[in-house]
Coordinates of C-alpha atoms in Angstrom, one line a residue:
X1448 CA 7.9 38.9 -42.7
X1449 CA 8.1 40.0 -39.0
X1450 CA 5.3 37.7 -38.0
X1451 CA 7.0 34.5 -39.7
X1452 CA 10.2 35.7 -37.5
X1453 CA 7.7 35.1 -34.6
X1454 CA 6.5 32.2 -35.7
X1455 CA 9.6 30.6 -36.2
X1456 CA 10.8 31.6 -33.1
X1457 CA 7.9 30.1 -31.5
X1458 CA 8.4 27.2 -32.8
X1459 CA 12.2 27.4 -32.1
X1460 CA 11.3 27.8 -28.6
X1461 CA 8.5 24.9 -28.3
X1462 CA 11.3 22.5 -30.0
X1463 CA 14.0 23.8 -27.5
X1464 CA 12.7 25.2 -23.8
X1465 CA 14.8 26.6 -21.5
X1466 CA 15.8 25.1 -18.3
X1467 CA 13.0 26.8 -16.3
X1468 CA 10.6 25.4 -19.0
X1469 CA 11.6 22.0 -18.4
X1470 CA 11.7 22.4 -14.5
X1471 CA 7.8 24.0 -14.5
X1472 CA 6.9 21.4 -17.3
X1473 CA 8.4 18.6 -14.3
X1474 CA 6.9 20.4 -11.1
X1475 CA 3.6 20.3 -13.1
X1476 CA 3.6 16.9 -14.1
X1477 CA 4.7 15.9 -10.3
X1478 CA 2.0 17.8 -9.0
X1479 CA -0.5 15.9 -11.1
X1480 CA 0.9 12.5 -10.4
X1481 CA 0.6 13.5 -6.6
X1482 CA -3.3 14.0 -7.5
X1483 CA -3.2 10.6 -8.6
X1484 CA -2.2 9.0 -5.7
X1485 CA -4.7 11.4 -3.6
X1486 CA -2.4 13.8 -2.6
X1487 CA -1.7 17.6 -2.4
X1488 CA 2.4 17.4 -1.4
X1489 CA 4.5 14.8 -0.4
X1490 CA 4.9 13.8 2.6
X1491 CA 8.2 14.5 4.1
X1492 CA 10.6 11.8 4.9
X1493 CA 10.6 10.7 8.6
X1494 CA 13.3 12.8 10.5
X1495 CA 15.1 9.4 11.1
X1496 CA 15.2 6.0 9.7
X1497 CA 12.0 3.7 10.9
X1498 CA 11.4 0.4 10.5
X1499 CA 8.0 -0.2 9.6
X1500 CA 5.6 -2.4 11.7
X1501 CA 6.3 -6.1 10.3
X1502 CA 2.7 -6.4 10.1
X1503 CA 2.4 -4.0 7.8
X1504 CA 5.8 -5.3 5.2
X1505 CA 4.2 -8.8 5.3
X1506 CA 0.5 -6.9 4.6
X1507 CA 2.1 -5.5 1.4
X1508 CA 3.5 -8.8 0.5
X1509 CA 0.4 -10.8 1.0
X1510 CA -1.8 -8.2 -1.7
X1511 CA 0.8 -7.2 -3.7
X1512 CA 3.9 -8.6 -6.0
X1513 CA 7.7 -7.2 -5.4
X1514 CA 5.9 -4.1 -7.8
X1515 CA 3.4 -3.2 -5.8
X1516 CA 0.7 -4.8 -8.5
X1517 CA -2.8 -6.4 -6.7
X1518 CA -2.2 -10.4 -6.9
X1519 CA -5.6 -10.4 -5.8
X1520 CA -8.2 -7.3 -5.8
X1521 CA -10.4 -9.3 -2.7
X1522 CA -7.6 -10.0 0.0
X1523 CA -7.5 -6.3 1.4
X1524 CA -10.8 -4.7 2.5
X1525 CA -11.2 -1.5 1.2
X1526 CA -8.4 0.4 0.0
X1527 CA -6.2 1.8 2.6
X1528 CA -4.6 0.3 5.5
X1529 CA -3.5 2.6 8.6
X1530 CA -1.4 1.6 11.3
X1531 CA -0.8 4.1 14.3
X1532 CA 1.9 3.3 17.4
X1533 CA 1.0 4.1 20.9
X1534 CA 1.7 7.7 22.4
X1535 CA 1.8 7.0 25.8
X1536 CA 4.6 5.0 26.3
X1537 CA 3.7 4.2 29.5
X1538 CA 4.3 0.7 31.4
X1539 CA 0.5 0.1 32.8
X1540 CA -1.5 -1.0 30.1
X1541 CA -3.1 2.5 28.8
X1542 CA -2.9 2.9 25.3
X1543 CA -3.1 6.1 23.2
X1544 CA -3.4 6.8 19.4
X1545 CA -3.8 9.9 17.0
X1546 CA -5.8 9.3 14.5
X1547 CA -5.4 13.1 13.4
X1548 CA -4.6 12.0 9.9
X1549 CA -7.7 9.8 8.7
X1550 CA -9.3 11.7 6.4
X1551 CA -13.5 12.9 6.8
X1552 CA -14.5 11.1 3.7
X1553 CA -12.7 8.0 4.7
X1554 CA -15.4 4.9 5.8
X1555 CA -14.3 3.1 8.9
X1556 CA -14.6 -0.4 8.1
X1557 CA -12.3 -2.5 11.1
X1558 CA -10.3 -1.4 13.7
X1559 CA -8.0 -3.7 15.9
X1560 CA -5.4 -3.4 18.0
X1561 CA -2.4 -5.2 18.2
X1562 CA -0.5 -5.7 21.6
X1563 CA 2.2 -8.7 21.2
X1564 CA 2.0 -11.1 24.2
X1565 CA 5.5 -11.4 26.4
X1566 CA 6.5 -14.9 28.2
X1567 CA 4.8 -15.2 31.2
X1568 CA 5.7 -14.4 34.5
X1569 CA 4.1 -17.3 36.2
X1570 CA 3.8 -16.6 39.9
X1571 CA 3.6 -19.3 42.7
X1572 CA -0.2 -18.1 43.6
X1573 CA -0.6 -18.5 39.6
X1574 CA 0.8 -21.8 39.0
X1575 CA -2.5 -23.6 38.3
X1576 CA -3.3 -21.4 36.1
X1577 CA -3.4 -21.9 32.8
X1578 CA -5.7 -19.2 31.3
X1579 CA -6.6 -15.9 31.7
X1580 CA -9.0 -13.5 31.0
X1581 CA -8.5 -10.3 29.0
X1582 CA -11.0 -7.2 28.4
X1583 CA -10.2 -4.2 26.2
X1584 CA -12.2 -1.0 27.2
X1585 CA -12.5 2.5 25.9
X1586 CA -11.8 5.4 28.5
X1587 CA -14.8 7.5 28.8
X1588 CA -13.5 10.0 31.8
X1589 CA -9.4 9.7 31.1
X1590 CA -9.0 10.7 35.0
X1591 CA -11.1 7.7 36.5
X1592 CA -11.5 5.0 34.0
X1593 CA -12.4 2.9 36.6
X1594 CA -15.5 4.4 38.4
X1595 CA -19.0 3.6 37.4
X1596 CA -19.4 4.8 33.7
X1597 CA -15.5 5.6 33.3
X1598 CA -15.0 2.8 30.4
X1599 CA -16.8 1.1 28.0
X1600 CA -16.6 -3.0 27.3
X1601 CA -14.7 -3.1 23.2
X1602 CA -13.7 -7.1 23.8
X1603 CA -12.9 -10.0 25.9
X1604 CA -11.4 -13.1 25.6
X1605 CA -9.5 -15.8 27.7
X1606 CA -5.9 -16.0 26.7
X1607 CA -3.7 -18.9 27.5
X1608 CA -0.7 -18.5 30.2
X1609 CA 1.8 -20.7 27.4
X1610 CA 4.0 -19.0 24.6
X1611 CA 4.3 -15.3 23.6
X1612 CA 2.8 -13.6 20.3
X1613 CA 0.8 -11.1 18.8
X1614 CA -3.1 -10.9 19.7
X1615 CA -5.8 -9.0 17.6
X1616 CA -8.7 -7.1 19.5
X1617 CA -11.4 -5.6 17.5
X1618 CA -12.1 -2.5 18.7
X1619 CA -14.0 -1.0 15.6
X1620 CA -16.7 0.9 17.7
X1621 CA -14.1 3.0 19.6
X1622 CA -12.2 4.2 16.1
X1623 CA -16.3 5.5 15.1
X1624 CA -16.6 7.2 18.0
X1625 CA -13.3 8.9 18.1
X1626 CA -13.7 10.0 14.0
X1627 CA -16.6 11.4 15.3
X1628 CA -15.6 13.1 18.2
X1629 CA -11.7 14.0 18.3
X1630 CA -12.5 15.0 21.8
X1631 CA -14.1 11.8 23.2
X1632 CA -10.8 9.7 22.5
X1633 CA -9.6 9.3 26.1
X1634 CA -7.5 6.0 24.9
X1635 CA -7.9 2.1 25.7
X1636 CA -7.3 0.3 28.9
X1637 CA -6.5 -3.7 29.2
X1638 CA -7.1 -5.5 32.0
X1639 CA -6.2 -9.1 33.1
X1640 CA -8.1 -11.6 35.4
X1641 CA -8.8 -14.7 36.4
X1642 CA -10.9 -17.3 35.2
X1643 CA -13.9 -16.0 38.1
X1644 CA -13.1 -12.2 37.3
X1645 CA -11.1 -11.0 39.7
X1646 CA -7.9 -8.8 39.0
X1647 CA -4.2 -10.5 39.2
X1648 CA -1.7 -8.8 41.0
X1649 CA 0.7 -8.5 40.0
X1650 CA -0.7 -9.9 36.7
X1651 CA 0.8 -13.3 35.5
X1652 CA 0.6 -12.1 31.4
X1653 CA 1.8 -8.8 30.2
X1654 CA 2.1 -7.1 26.9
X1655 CA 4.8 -5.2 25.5
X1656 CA 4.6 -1.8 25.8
X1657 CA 5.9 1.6 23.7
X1658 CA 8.7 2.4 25.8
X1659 CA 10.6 -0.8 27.2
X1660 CA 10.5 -3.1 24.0
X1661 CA 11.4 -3.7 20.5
X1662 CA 9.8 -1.8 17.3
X1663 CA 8.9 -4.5 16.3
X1664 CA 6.9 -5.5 19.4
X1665 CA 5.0 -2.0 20.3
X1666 CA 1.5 -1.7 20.7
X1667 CA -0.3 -1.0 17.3
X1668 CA -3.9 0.2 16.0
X1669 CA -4.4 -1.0 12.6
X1670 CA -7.5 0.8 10.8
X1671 CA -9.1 -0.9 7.5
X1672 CA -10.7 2.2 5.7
X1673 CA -12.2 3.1 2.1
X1674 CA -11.8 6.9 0.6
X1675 CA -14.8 6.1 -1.9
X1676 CA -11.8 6.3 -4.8
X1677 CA -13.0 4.0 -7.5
X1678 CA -11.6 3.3 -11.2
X1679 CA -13.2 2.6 -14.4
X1680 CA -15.2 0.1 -15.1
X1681 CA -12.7 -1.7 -17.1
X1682 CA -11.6 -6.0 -16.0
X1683 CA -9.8 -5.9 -12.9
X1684 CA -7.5 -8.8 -11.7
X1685 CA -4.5 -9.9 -10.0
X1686 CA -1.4 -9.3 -12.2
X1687 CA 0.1 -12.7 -13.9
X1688 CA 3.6 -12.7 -12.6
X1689 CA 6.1 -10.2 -11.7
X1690 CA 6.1 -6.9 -14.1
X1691 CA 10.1 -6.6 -13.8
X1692 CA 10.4 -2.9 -14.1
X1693 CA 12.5 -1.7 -17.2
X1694 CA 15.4 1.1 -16.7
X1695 CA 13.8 2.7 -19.5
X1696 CA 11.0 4.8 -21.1
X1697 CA 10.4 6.6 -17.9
X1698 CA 7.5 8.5 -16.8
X1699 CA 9.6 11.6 -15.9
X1700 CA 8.6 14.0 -18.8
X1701 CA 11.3 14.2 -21.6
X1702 CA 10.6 16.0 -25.3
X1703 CA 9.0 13.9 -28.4
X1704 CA 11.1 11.8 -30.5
X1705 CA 11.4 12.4 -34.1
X1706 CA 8.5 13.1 -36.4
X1707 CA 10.5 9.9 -37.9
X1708 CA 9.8 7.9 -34.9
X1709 CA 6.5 9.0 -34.4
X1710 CA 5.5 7.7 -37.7
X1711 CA 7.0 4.4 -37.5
X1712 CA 5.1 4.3 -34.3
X1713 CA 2.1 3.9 -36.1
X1714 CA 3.0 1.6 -38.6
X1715 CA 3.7 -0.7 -35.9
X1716 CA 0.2 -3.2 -34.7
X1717 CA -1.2 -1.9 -31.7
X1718 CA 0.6 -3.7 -28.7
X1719 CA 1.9 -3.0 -24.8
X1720 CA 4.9 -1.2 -24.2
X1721 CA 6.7 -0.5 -20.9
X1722 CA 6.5 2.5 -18.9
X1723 CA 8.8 2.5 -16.0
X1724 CA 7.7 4.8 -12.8
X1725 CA 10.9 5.3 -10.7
X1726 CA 10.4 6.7 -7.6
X1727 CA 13.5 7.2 -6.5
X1728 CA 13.8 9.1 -9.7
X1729 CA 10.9 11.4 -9.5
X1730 CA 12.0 12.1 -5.7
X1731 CA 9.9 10.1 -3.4
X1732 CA 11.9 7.2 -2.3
X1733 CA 12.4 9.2 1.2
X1734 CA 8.5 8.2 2.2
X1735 CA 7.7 5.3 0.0
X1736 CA 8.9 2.2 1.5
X1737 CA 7.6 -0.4 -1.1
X1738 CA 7.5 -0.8 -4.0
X1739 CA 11.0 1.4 -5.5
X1740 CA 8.7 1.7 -8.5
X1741 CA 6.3 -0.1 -11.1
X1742 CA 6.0 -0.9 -14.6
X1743 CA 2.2 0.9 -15.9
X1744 CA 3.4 0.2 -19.1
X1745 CA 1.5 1.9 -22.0
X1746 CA -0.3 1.2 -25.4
X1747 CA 1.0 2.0 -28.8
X1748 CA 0.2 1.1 -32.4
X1749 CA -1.9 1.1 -35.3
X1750 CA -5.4 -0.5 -35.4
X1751 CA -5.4 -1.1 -39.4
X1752 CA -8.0 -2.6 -41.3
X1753 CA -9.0 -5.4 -41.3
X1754 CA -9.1 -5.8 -37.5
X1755 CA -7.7 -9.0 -36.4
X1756 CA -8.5 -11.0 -33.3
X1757 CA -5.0 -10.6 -31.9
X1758 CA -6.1 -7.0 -31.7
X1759 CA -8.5 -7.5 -29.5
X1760 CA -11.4 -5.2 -31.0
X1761 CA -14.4 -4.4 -29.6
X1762 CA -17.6 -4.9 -32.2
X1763 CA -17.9 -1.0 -32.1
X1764 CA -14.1 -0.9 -33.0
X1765 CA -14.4 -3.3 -35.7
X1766 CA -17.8 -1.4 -37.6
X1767 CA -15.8 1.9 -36.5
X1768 CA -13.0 0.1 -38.7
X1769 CA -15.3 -1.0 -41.6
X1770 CA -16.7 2.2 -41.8
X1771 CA -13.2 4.1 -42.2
X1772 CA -12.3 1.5 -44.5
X1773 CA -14.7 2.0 -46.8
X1774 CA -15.2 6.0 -46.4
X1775 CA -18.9 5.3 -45.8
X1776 CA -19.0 8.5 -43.6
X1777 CA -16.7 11.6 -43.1
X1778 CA -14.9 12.3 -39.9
X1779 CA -14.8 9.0 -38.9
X1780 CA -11.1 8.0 -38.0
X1781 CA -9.4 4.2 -37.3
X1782 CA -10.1 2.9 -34.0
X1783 CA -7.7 3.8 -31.1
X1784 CA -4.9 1.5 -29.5
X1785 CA -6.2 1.6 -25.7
X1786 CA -5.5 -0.2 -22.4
X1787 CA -8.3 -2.8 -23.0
X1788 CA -7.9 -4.4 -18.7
X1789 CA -6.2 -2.6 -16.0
X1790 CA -5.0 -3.6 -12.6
X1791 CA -4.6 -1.7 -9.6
X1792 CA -0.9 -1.5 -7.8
X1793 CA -0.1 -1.2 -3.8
X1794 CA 2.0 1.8 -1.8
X1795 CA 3.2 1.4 1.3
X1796 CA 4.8 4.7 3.0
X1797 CA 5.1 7.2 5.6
X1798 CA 2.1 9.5 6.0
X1799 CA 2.8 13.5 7.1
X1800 CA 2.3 11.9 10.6
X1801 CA 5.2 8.8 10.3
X1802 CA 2.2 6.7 10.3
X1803 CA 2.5 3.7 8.0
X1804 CA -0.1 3.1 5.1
X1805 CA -0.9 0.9 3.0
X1806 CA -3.3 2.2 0.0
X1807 CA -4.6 0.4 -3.1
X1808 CA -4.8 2.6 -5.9
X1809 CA -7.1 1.2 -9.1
X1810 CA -6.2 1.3 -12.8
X1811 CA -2.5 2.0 -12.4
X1812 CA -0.9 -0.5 -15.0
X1813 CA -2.2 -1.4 -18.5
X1814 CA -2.8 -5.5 -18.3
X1815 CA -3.4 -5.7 -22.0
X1816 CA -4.0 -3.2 -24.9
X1817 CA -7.1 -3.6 -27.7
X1818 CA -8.3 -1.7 -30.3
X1819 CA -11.4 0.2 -29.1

């Protein structure tokens, strides 16, 4: 008798937890869902509001719908997307960037920096000018840069004296050596000359800098990188349209429904259901900036015999269903409704550092369910 009383209270207590059940039961799925996105804790929200590199919103918007789901898994190389703003602030044209939080197993793949051209200051001496020429070098010895073996040569190019803009400088070698050594990263310096090589003083084009100009305008190092995180094997495409996330059937964990429910569940033909992700609701919206949350939707439904080709079956799923049909062996159940094509979905947020990424995480949202 007393071991039913425990039983039922067991059961009492599975079908009713406490307050601190649910709250470890949320903190425990949380801590998973961080795993999925490659993380260990969240970072925190920036200490005050930022507005993220333009470059970076219009990145988002170029690989990804208003979601966050891949229009098209080519456009981005690799998987993550790292910008980093200058540090030194300063007016010459030194620049400086941490690149403290770019994980060990991440591969370099292109480095550039940014530096957004100001209207000219056009000079009498430079009037007949009407290009220039501008290097990018990495500082070797940060005290002289300029004495014999103080820089290194990254890129060159002439730049016209007309209009204002941004301008891209591939500086890929520089980012290897400094994710090698965290030591050897003694910063860039940009010079400007004259069609023969000789410096311009005061220089007729300039580049806005950290300290003088608008957010929107600072100098920027944009990394392309790949952590080596890879999904299944399953089809992977652009997502057809906008998946309009639904204010309901969360992700956030809540109890079963009714044994009731449950059942009628699997009366119903296997099919794709939604399953909103709210951000805002699980607690991150502080450091994600886009997207507010995603549909992954989910797959639910009975794979009955015989197997139709609405169903999308598999030929395994449909001798699996032949098989159970017919009892020709024991243990042998229906097939399974399964996420038959995935597609990948797009963050973009503030890192621990106030960096903005951009990272491509791979089967994320159920495209279409089958019977496997």
């Amino acid at each position: 008798m007393l071991g039913i009383v425990l039983l039922l209270l067991a059961l009492a207590k599975l079908a009713c937890p406490s307050p601190a059940g649910v709250a470890s039961q949320r903190a425990e799925a949380l801590k998973r869902l961080l795993e999925v996105f490659g993380m260990e804790d969240p970072p925190p929200p920036p200490a005050h509001f930022k507005q993220p590199p333009q470059y970076m919103v219009d990145l988002f918007n170029t690989v990804a719908n208003a979601d966050g789901v891949t229009k098209n898994p080519d456009i981005l190389e690799g998987n993550t997307v790292r910008s980093f703003l200058d540090k030194t602030h300063s007016e010459k044209m030194r620049f400086f960037f941490v690149l403290s939080s770019v994980a060990k197993n991440e591969k370099i793949l292109t480095a550039e920096l940014h530096l957004f051209r100001l209207w000219p200051r056009v000079t009498d001496g430079h009037k007949r000018h009407h290009f220039c020429q501008v290097s990018v070098y990495q500082v070797l010895e940060k005290s002289e840069p300029d004495a014999p073996g103080g820089k290194k040569l990254l890129a060159a190019r002439l730049i016209s004296l007309q209009g204002s803009g941004w301008e891209v400088f591939a500086i890929t070698q520089a980012v290897h050596d400094w994710t090698k050594d965290e030591s050897s990263n003694q910063g860039l310096l940009v010079t400007v000359q004259d069609l023969g090589g000789s410096p311009l003083d005061p220089p007729p084009l300039q580049f806005a800098s950290g300290r003088d100009h608008h957010e929107s305008k600072k100098p920027m190092l944009v990394l392309f990188t790949d952590d080596g995180r890879r999904g299944a094997s399953l089809p992977m495409a652009g997502f057809p349209g906008r998946s309009h996330m639904p204010r309901h059937s969360s992700l956030v964990p809540r109890l079963a429904g009714p044994r009731s429910t449950r059942s009628l569940d699997r009366l119903q033909p296997c099919q794709r259901h939604p399953l909103s992700v709210d951000f805002e609701e699980i607690g991150w919206s502080g450091w994600i900036i886009s997207p507010r949350g995603y549909n992954a939707y989910h797959c639910k439904g009975s794979c009955p015999f015989p197997l139709g080709e609405n169903m999308r079956p598999t030929n395994h799923a449909t001798v699996q269903s032949i098989i159970n049909a017919l009892k020709l062996s024991e243990g042998v159940s229906s097939p399974c409704c399964v996420p038959d094509k995935l597609y990948s979905i797009n963050l973009l947020y503030f890192d621990d550092d106030e960096n903005v990424v951009l990272k491509q995480y791979d089967d994320m949202v159920a495209g279409s369910c089958g019977c496997h």
